[in-house]
Each structure stands twice: as C-alpha cells, then as structure tokens.
PDB file of C-alpha atoms in Angstrom:
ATOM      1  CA  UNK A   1     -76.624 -20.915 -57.973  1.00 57.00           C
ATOM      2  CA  UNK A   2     -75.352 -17.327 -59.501  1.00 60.00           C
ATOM      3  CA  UNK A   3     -78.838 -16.028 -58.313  1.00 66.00           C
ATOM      4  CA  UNK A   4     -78.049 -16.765 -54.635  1.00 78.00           C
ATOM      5  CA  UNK A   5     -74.057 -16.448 -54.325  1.00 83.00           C
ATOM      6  CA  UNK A   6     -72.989 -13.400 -56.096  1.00 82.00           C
ATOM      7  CA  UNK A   7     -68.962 -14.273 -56.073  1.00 93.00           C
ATOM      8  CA  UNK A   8     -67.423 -17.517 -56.207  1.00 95.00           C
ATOM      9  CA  UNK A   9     -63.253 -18.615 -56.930  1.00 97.00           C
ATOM     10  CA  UNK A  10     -62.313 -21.832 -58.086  1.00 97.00           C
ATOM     11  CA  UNK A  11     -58.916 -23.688 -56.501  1.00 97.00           C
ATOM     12  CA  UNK A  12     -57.730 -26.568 -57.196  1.00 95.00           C
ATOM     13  CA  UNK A  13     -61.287 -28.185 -57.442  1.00 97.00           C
ATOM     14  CA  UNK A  14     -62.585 -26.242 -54.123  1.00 98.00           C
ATOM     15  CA  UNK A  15     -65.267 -23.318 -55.315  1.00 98.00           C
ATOM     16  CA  UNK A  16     -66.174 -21.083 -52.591  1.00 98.00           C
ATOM     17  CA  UNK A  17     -69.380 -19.183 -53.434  1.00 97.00           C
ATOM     18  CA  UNK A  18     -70.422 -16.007 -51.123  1.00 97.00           C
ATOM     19  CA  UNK A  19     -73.352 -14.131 -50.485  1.00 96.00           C
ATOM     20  CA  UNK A  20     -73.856 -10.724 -48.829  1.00 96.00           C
ATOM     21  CA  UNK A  21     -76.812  -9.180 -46.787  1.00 96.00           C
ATOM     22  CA  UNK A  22     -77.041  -5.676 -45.132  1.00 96.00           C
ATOM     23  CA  UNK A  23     -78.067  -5.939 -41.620  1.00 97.00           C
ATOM     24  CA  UNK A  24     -79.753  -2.699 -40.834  1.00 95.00           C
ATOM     25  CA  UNK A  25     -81.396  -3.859 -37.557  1.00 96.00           C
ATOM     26  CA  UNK A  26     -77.966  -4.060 -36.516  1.00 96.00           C
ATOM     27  CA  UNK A  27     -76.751  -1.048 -38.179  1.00 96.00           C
ATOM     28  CA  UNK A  28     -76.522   2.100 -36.602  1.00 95.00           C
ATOM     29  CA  UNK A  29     -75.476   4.848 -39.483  1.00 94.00           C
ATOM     30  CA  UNK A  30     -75.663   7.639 -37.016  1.00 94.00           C
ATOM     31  CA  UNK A  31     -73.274   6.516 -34.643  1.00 96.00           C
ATOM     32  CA  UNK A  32     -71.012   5.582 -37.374  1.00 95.00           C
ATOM     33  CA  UNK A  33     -71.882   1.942 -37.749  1.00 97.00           C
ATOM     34  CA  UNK A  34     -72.789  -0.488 -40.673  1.00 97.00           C
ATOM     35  CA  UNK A  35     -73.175  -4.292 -40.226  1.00 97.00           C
ATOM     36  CA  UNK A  36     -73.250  -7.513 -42.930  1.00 98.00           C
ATOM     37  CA  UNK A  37     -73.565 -11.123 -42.973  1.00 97.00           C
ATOM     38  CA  UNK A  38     -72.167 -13.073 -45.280  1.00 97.00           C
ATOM     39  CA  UNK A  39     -72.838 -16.770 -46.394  1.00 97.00           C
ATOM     40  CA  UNK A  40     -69.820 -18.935 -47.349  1.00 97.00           C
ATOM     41  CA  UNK A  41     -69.962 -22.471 -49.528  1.00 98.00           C
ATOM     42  CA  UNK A  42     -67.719 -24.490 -49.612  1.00 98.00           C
ATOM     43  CA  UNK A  43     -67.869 -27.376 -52.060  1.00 98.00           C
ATOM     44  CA  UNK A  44     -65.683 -29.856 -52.604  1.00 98.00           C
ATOM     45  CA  UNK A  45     -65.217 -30.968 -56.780  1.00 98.00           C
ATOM     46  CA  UNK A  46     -62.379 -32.911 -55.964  1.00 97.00           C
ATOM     47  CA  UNK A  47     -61.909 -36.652 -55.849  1.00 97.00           C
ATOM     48  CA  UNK A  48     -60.542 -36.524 -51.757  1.00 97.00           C
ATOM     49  CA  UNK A  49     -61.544 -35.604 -48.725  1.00 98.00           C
ATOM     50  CA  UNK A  50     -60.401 -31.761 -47.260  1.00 98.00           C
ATOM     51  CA  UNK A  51     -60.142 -30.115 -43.989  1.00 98.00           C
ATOM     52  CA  UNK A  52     -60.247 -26.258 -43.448  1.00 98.00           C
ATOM     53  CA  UNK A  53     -57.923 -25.694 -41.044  1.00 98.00           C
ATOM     54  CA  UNK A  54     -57.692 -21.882 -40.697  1.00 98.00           C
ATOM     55  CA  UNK A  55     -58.577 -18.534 -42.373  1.00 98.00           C
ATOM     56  CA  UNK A  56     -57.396 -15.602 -42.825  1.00 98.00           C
ATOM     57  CA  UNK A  57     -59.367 -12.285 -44.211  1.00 98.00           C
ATOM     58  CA  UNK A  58     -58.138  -9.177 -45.467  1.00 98.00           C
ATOM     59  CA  UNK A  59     -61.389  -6.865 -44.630  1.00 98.00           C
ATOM     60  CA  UNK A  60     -60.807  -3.279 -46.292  1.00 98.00           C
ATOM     61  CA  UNK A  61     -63.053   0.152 -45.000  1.00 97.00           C
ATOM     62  CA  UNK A  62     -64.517   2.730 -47.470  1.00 96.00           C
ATOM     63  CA  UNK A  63     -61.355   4.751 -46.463  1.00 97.00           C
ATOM     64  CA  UNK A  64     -59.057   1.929 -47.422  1.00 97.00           C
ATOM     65  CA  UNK A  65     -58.037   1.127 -44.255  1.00 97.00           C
ATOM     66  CA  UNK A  66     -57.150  -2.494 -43.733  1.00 97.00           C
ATOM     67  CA  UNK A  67     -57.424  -4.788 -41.014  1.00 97.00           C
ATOM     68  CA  UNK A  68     -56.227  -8.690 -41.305  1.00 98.00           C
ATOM     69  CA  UNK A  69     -58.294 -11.347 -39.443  1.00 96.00           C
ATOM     70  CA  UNK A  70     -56.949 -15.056 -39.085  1.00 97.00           C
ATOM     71  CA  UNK A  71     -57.562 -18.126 -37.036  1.00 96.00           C
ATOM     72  CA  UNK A  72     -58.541 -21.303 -36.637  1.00 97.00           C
ATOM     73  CA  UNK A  73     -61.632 -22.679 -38.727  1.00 96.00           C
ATOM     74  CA  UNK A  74     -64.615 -20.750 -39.682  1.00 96.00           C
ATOM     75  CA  UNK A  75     -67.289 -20.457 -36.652  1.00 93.00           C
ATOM     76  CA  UNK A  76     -65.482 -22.864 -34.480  1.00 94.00           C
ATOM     77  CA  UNK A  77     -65.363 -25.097 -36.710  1.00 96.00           C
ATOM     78  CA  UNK A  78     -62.642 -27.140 -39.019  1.00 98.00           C
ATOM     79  CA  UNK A  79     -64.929 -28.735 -40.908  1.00 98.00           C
ATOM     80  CA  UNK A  80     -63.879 -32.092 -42.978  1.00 98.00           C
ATOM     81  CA  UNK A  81     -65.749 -31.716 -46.393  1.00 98.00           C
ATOM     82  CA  UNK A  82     -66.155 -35.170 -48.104  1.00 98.00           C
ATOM     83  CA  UNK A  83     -65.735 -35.374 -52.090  1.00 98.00           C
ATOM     84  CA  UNK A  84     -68.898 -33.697 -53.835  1.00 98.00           C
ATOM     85  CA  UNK A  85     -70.159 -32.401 -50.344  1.00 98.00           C
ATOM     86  CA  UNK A  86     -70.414 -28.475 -49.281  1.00 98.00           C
ATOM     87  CA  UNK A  87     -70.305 -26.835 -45.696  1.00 98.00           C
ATOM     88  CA  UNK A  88     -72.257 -23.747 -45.688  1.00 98.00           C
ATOM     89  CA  UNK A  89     -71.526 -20.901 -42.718  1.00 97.00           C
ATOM     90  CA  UNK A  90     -72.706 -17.809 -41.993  1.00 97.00           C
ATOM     91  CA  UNK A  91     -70.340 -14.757 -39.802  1.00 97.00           C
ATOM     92  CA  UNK A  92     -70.812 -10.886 -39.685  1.00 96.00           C
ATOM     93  CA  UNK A  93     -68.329  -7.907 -40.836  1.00 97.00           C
ATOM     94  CA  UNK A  94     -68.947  -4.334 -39.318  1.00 97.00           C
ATOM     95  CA  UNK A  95     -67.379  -1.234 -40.428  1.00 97.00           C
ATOM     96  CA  UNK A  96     -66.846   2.190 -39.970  1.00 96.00           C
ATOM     97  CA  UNK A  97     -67.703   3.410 -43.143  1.00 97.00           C
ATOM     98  CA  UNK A  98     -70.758   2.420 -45.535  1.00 97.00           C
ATOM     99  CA  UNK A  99     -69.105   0.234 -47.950  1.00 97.00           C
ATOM    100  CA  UNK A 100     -65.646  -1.939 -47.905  1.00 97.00           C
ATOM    101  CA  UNK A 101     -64.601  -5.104 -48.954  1.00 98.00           C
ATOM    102  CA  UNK A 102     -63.447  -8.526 -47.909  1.00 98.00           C
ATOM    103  CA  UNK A 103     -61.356 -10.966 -49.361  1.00 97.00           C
ATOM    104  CA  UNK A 104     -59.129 -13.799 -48.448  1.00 98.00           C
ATOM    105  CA  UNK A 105     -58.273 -17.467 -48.103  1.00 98.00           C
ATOM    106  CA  UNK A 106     -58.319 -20.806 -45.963  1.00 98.00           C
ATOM    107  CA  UNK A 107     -55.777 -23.127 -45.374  1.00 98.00           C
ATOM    108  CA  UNK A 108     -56.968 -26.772 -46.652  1.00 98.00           C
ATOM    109  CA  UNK A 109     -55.256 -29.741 -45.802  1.00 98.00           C
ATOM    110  CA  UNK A 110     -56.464 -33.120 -48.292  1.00 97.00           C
ATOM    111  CA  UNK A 111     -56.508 -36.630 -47.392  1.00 94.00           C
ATOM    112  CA  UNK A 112     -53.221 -37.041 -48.968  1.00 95.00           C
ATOM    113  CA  UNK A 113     -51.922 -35.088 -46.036  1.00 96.00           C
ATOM    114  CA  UNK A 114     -50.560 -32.038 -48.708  1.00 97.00           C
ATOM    115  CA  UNK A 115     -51.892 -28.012 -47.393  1.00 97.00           C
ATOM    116  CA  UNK A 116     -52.810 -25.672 -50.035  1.00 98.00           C
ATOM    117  CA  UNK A 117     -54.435 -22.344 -49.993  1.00 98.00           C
ATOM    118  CA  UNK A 118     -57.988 -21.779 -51.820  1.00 98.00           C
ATOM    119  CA  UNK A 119     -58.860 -18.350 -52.450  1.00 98.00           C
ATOM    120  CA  UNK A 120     -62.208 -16.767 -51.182  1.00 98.00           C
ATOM    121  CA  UNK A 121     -63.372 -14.548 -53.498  1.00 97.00           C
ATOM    122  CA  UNK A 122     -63.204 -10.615 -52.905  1.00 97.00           C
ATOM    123  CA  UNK A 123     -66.838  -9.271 -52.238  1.00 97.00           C
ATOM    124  CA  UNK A 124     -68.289  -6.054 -51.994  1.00 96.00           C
ATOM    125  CA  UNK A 125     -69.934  -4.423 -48.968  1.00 97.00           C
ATOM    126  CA  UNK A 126     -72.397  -1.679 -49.231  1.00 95.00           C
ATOM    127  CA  UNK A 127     -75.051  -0.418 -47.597  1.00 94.00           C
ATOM    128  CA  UNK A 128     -78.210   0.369 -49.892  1.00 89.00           C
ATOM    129  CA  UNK A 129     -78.280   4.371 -49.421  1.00 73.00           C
ATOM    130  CA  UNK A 130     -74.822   4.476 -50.877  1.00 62.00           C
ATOM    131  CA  UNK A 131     -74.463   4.925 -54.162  1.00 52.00           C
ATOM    132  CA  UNK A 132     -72.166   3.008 -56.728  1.00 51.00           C
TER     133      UNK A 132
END
C-alpha cells in the first residue's frame, strides 16, 4: 500500500492515504502554470459507521503563499464509509509556482452522532524538472 500512497495520517481509527501525479498535459510552465491530481483513501478501521461531511485544505505555493479551500464533501460527495470499507476520490490542485504543498482535514460525523476532525496528511507537490 506504501508503494501506491506515498503519505497517510491515522485518526481516531480513520487512515487517509494520498497519492500525487504531475499532470503535464495540463501544465503549461511557460505561462506560469503547473497542475496535479491527487488520490485520496479513506478507510475506515473503526468499529462504526462515518460520514465526511466537509473539508477543508490549506494548499501552500512555492512562494509560501497560502490559500484555504473548504466545503461540503469531497467531489460532491458526503460519502458514508461503513466499518472496514474505503472511498477512494480523485481532485486536481494548480499553482503558480512549480512545487507547493497541501494539507488539511475533514469533518467526520460517526454513527454515534459525535463530529471529529481526521487529519489528511501534508503532501508534497512538485513538478519533475524541479529539483529537491
């Protein structure tokens, strides 16, 4: 599983695992443009049920600009995830710059009716001509 989703945070029995991929069809480096998609899992080690309810992203340039994202669900979704079940998504982050960072969390709600926060683990972004 380490081989396909680089990062991953644990809470409270939720594990969210993400993996990055440059787009560079959709890139555009000379007009100041750089584009990623990312792949979220979500899987649920707990013994109840848990609904995402929103999201909220912290998504931070090569220049250390910030800019906050939340909302509702992931992809239009608020997806219920059962007890050892996952929900997989896939979104897109552009920047400015060639490399940044996202990080963040979702709002969970469980079956016993109680919200918590599970932390999505920070990730890098970088395009492959830029060196570490």
């Amino acid at each position: 599983m380490k081989a396909l989703f680089g990062q991953e945070a644990v809470t409270r029995d939720i594990t969210v695992r993400v993996s990055v991929s440059y787009l560079s069809e959709q890139s555009e480096p000379d007009r100041g443009r750089w584009f990623w998609a990312y792949h979220i899992r979500i899987e649920n080690g707990s013994h109840q049920a848990v609904q995402l309810l929103t999201r909220r992203w912290t998504i931070t340039d090569g220049r250390g600009h910030q800019h906050v994202v939340e909302g509702e669900g992931v992809v239009g979704e608020q997806p219920m995830i059962a007890p050892g079940s996952s929900y997989d998504y896939v979104s897109g982050c552009p920047l400015t710059t060639p490399t940044g960072w996202m990080e963040g969390s979702y709002l969970m709600v469980g079956a016993d009716g109680r919200d918590f926060e599970v932390a999505i683990p920070r990730f890098t972004l970088r395009a492959p001509a830029v060196a570490e």
